[in-house]
Coordinates of C-alpha atoms (C1' of nucleotides) in Angstrom, one line a residue:
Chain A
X5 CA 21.3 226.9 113.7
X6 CA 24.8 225.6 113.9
X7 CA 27.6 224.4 111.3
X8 CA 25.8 222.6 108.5
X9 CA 27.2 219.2 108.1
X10 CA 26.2 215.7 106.5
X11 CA 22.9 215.2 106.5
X12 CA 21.1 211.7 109.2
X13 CA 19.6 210.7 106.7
X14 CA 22.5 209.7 103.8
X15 CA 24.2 208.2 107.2
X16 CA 21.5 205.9 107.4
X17 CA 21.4 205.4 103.6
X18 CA 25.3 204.8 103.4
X19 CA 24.5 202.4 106.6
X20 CA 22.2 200.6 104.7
X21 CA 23.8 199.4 101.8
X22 CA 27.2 199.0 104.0
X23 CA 25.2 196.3 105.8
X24 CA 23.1 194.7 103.2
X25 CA 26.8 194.4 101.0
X26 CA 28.8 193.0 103.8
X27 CA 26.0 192.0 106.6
X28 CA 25.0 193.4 110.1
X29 CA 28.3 191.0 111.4
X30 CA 30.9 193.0 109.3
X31 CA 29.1 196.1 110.0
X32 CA 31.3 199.2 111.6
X33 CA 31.7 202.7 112.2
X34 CA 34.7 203.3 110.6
X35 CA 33.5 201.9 107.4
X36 CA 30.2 204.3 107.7
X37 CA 32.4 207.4 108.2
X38 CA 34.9 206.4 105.7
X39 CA 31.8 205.8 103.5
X40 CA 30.5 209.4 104.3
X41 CA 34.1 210.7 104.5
X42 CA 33.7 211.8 108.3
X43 CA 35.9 210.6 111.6
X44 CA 34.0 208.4 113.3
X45 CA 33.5 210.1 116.5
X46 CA 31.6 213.0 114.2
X47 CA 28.7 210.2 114.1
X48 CA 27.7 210.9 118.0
X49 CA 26.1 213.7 117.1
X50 CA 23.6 212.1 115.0
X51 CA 23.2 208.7 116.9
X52 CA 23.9 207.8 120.3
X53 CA 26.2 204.7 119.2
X54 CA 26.3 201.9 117.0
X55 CA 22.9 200.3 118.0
X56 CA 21.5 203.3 117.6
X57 CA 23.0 203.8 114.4
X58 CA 21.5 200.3 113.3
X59 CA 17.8 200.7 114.9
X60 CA 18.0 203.4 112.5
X61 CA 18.7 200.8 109.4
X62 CA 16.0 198.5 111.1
X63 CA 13.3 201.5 110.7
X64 CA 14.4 202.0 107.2
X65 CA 14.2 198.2 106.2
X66 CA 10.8 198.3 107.5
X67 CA 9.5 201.1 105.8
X68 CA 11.4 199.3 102.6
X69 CA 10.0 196.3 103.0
X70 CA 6.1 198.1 103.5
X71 CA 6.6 199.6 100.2
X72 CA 8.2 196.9 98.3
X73 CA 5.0 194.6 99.5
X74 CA 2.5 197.2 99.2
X75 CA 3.8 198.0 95.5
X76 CA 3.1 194.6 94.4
X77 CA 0.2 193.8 95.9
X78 CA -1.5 196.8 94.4
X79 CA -4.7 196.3 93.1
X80 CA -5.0 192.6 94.2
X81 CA -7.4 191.1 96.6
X82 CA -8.0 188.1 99.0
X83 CA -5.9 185.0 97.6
X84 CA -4.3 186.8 94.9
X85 CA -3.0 189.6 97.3
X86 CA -1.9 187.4 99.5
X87 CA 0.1 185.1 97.7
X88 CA 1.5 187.7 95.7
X89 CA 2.4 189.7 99.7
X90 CA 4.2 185.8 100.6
X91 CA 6.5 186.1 97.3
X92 CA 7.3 189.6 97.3
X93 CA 8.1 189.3 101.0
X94 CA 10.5 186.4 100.0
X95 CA 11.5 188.6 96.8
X96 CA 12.5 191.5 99.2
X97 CA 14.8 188.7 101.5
X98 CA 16.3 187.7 98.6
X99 CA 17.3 191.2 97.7
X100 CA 18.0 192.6 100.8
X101 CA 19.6 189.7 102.9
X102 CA 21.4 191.9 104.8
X103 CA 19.5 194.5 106.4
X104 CA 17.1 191.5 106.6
X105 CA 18.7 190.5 109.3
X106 CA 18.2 194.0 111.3
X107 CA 14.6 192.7 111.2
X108 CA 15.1 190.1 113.5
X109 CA 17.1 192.1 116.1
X110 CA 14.5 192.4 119.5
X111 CA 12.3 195.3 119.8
X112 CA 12.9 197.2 123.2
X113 CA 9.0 197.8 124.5
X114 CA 9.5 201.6 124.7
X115 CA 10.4 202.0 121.3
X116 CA 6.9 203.3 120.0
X117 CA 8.4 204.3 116.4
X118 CA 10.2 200.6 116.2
X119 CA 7.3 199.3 116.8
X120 CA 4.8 201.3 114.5
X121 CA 7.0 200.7 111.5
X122 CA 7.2 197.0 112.1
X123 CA 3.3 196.7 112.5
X124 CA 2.8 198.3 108.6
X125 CA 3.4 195.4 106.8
X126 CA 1.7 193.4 109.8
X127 CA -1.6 195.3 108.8
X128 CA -1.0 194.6 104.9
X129 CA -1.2 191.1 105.8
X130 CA -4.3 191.6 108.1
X131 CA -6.3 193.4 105.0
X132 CA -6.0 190.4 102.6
X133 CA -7.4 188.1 105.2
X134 CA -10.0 190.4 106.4
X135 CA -12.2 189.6 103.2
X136 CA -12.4 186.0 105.1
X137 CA -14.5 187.6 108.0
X138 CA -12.9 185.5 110.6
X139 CA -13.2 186.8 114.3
X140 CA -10.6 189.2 115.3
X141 CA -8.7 186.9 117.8
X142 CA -8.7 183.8 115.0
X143 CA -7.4 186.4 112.4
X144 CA -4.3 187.0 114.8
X145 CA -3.2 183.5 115.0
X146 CA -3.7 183.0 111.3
X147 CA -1.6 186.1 110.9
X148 CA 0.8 184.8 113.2
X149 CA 1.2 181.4 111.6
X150 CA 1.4 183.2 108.1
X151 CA 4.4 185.3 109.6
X152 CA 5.9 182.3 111.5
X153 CA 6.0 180.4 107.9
X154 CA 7.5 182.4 105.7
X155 CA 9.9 184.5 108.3
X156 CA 10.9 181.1 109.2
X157 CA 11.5 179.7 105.7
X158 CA 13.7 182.6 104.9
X159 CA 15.5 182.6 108.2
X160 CA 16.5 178.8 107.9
X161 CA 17.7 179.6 104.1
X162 CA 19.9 182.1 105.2
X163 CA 21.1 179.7 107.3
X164 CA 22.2 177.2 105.0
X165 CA 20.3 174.8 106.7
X166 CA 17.9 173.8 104.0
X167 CA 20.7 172.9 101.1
X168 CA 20.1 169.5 99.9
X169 CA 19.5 168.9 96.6
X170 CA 16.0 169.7 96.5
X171 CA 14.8 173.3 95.0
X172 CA 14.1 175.6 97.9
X173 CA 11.8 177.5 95.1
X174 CA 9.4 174.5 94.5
X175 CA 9.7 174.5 98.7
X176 CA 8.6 178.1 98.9
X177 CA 5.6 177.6 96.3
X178 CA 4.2 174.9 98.3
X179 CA 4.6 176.2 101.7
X180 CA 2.3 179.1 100.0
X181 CA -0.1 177.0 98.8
X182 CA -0.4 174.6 101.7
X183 CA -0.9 178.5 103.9
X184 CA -3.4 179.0 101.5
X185 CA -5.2 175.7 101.5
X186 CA -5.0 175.9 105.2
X187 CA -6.6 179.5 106.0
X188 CA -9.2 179.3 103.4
X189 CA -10.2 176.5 104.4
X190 CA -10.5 177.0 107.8
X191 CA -12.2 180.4 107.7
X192 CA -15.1 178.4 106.1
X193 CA -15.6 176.7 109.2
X194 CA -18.7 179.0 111.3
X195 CA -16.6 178.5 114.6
X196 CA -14.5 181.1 113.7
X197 CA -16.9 183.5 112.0
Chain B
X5 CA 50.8 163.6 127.4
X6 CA 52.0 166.7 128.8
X7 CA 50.3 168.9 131.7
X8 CA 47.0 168.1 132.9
X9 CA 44.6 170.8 132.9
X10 CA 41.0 171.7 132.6
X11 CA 38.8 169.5 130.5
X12 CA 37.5 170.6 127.1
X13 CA 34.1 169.5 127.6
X14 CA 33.8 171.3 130.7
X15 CA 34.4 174.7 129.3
X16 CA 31.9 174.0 127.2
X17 CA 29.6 173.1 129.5
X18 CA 29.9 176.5 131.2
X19 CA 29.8 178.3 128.2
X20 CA 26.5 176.9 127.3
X21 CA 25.4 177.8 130.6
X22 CA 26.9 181.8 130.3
X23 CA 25.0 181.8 126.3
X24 CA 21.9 180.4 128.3
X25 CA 21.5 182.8 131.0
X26 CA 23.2 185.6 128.9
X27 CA 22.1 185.5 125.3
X28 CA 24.6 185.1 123.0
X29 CA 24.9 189.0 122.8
X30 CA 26.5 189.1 125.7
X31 CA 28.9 186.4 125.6
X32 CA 32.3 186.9 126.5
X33 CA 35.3 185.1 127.0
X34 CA 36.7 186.5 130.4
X35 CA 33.4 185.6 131.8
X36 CA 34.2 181.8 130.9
X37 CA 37.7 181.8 131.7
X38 CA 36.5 183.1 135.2
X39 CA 33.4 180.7 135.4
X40 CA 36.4 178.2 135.1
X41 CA 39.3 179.3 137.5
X42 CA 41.2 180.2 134.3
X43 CA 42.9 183.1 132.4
X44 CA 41.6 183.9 128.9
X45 CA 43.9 183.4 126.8
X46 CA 44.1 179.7 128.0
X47 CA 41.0 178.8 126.2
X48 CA 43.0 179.1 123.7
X49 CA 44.5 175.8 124.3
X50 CA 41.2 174.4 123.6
X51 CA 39.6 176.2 121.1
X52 CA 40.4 178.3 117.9
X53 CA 38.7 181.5 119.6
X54 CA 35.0 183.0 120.4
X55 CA 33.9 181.7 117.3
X56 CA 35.1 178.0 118.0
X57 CA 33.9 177.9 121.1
X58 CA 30.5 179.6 119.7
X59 CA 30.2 176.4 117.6
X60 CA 31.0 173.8 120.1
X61 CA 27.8 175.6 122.0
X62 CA 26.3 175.1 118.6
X63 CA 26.9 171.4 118.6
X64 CA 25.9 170.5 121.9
X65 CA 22.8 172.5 121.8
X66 CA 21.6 170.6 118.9
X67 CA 22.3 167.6 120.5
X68 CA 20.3 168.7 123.8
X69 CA 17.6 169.4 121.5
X70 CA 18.0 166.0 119.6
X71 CA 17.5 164.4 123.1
X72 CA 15.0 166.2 124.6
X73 CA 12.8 165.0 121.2
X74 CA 13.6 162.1 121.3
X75 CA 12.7 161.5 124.6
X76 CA 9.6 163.6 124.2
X77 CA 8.0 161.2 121.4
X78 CA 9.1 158.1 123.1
X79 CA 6.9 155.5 121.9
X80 CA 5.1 157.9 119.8
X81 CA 3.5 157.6 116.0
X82 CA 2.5 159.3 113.4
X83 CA 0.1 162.4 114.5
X84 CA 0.6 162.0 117.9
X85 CA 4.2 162.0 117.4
X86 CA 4.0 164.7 115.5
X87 CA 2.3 166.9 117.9
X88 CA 4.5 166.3 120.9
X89 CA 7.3 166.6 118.6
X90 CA 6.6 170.1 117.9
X91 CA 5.2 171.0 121.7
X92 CA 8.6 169.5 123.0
X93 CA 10.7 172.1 119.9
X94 CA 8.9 174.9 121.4
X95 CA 9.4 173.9 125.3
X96 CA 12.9 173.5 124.5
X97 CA 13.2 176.8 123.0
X98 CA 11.4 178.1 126.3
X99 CA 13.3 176.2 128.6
X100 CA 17.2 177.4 126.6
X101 CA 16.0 180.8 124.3
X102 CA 19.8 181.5 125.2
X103 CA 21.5 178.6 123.5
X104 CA 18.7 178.4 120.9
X105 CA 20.3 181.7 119.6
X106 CA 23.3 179.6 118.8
X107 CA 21.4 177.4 116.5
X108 CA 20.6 180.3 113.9
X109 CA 24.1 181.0 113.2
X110 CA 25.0 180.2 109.3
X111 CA 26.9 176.9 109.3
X112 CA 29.5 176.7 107.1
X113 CA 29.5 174.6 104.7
X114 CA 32.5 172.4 105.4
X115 CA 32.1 171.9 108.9
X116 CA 31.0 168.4 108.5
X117 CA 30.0 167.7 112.3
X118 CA 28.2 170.6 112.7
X119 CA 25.7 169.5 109.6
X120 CA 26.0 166.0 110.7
X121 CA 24.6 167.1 114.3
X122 CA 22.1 169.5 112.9
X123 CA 20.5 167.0 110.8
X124 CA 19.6 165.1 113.8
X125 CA 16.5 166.6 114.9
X126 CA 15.0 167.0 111.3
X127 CA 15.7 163.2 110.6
X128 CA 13.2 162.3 113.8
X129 CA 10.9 165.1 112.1
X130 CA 11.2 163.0 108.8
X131 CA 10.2 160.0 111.2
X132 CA 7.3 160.6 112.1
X133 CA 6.1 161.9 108.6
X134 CA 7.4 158.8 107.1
X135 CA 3.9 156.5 107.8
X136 CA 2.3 159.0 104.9
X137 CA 4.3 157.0 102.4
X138 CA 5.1 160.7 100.3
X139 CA 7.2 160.5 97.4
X140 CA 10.7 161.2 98.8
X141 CA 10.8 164.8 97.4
X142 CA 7.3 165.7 98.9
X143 CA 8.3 165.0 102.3
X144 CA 11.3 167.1 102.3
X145 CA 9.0 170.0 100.9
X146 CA 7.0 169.5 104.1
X147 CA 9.8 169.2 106.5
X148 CA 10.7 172.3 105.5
X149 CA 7.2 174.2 106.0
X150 CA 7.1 172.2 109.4
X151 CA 10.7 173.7 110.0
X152 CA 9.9 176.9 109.0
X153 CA 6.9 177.2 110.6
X154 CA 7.5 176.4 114.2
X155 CA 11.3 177.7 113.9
X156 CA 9.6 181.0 113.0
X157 CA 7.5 181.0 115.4
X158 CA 9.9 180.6 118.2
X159 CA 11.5 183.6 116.6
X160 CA 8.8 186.1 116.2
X161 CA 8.2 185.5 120.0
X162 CA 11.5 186.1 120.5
X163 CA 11.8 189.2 118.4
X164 CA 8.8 190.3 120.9
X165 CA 7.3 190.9 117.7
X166 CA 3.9 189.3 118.4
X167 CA 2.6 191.0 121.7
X168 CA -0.6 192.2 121.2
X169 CA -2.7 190.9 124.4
X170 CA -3.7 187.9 122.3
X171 CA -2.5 184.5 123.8
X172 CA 0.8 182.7 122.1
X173 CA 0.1 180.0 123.7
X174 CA -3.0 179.3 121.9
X175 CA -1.7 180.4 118.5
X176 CA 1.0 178.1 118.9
X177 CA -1.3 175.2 119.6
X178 CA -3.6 176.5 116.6
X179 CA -0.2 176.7 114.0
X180 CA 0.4 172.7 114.9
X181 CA -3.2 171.4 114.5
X182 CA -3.0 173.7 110.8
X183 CA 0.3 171.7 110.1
X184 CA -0.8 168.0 110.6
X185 CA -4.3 168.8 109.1
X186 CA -2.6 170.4 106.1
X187 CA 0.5 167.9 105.6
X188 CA -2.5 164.4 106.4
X189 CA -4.9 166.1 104.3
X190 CA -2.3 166.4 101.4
X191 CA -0.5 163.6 101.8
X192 CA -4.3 161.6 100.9
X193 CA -3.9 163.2 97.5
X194 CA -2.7 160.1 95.4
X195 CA -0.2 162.8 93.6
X196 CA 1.9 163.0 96.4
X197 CA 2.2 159.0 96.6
Chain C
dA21 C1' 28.7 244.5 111.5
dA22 C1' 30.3 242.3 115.4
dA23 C1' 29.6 239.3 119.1
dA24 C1' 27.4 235.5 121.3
dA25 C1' 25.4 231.1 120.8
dT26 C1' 25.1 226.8 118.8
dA27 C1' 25.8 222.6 116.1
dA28 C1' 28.7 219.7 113.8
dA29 C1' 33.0 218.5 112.6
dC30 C1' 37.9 217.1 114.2
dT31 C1' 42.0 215.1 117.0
dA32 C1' 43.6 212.7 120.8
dA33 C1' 42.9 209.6 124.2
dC34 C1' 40.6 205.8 126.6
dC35 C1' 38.5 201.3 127.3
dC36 C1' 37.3 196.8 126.8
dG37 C1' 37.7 192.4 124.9
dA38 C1' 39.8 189.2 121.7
dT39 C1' 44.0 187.6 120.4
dT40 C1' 49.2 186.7 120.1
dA41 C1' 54.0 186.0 122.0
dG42 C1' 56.8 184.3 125.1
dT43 C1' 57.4 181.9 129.7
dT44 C1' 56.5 178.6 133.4
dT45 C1' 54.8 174.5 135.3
dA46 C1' 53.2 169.9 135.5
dT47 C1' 53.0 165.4 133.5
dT48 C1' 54.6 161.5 130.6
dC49 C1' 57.8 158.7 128.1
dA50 C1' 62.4 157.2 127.0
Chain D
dT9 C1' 66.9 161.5 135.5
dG10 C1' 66.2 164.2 131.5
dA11 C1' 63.8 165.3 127.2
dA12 C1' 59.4 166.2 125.2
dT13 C1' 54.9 167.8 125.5
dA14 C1' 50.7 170.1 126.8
dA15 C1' 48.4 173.3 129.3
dA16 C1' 48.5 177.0 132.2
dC17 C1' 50.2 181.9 133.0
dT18 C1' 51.8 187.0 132.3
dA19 C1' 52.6 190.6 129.4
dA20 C1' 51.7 192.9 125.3
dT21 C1' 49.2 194.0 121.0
dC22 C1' 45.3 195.2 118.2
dG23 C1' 40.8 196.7 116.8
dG24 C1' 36.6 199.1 117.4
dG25 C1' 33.5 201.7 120.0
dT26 C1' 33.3 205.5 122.8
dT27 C1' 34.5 209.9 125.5
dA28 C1' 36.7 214.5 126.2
dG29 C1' 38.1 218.6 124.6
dT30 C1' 38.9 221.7 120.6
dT31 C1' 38.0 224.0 116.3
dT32 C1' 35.1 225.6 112.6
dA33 C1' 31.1 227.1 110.4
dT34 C1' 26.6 229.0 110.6
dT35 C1' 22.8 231.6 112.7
dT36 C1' 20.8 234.8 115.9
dT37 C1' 21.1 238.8 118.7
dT38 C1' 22.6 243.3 119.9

DNA sequence: AAAAATAAACTAACCCGATTAGTTTATTCA
DNA sequence: TGAATAAACTAATCGGGTTAGTTTATTTTT
């Protein structure tokens, strides 16, 4: 009950794009309400501030980024799915370089919906190695190494750091293949079976 | 010339130290100017702003980290090099997570010092990859998935995005032997050569 | 149907931190 | 000694986030 108003939900859309145009540096509540043709202040009553507004954006990129992976790995298995989940993650940085960066921002430990969302494409990763049957703990760190290589790849392209002459895209391919070569290879070894 | 006052190198200094106990987040000027015996607006005579100052940190944390390598792999080759090289990355991101912030921030691409500084560390990296005789091209491929990688890693753990009971420590260890036995294992393939 | 309750918008004001303008003070050079 | 210069200071401005208090629209209750 109550006076009927914008709805949370085109906030957080209008926040979105807002951020992924202009980056979470340039992002502000005045642009949001002007965006949504609201005062500022009127925002308070659907988030408790501006980090609240973005944790909001960094729920919504991870649900994005789930079903952008999820979408095209569909149907594919073991190798296949998981070099086609390492482009598509790259694909979905590429598109989305700004709210990318809400990705990155620390989780509190209390935030149990933060942290579920961020685990879903965590477990899409885990099910195209699980075909490798290696033992839980060794299929962590290969998850973890997986994540570490490609969050880092993109993360040091955003930051410019990677610009001599040589094609970042030929870059990316091998780092995929060399992840590849690595895990398979590895999970053939009976220690870790 | 003119009045003698505080020396650029120590605000700098304390800045570093504010980013490293702080976090970048929480950086503010009036906590420098304090730290110093100063007013505000009297950084001013020393640097164009938050942002200057911000990259000042962000050349003398690169060189910390250039040194603390360096001195890390002292005498070191190849593999062995290697290893330490990438043990001593990650205990300097331990040791300084709060000035390491400062080395993720997009570098423009003008500021010559700033790339000039930055390159520092990746050229010892390059070093110690350089007894594998890769074509020129090859070898940057793999300083970037050995950037990538351990970078990422450091910044997963900082996101606090990897704590499930399972030890980091041990991943860690597990991502640097996959690296070297990838990279040595490739770098045997005449192609590469 | 009217009144009470509630939720969401609004305006006005506040606060904090970065920055700018204008002034004072200390040092050096002529 | 005085002119020039550099670095500090005080006072004021500006921009964004936030808070307080009010108004408006909708729903529920009598």
């Amino acid at each position: 009950m109550g006076r009927i108003g914008k709805s949370t939900d085109e906030i957080i859309e209008a926040a979105t794009q807002l951020i992924d145009q202009n980056g979470l540096n340039n992002f502000q509540l005045g642009d949001v309400a002007k965006k949504m043709n609201m005062k500022s202040p009127s925002l308070y009553n659907h988030f408790d501030g501006l980090k609240d507004l973005i944790r909001a954006v960094q729920i919504k990129t991870n649900e994005m980024l789930f079903e952008k992976l999820q979408l095209d790995t569909q149907g594919l298995e073991g190798k296949d799915g998981f070099r086609k989940l390492c482009f598509a993650y790259r694909d979905f940085y590429q598109e989305h370089s700004g709210i990318y960066e809400t990705m990155t921002i620390p989780i509190d430990k209390n935030d149990k919906e933060l942290k579920r969302v961020t685990l879903k494409p965590v477990r899409l990763l885990t099910k195209f190695l699980s075909t490798l049957n290696m033992r839980e703990e060794f299929s962590i760190h290969m998850v973890r190494f997986v994540r570490s290589s490609i969050h880092g790849f993109v993360d040091l392209e955003e930051q410019e750091n990677l610009v001599i002459q040589v094609d970042a895209e030929q870059s990316f391919n091998i780092l995929v293949d060399m992840l590849i070569d690595g895990i398979w290879r590895k999970s053939e070894l009976k220690c870790n079976k």
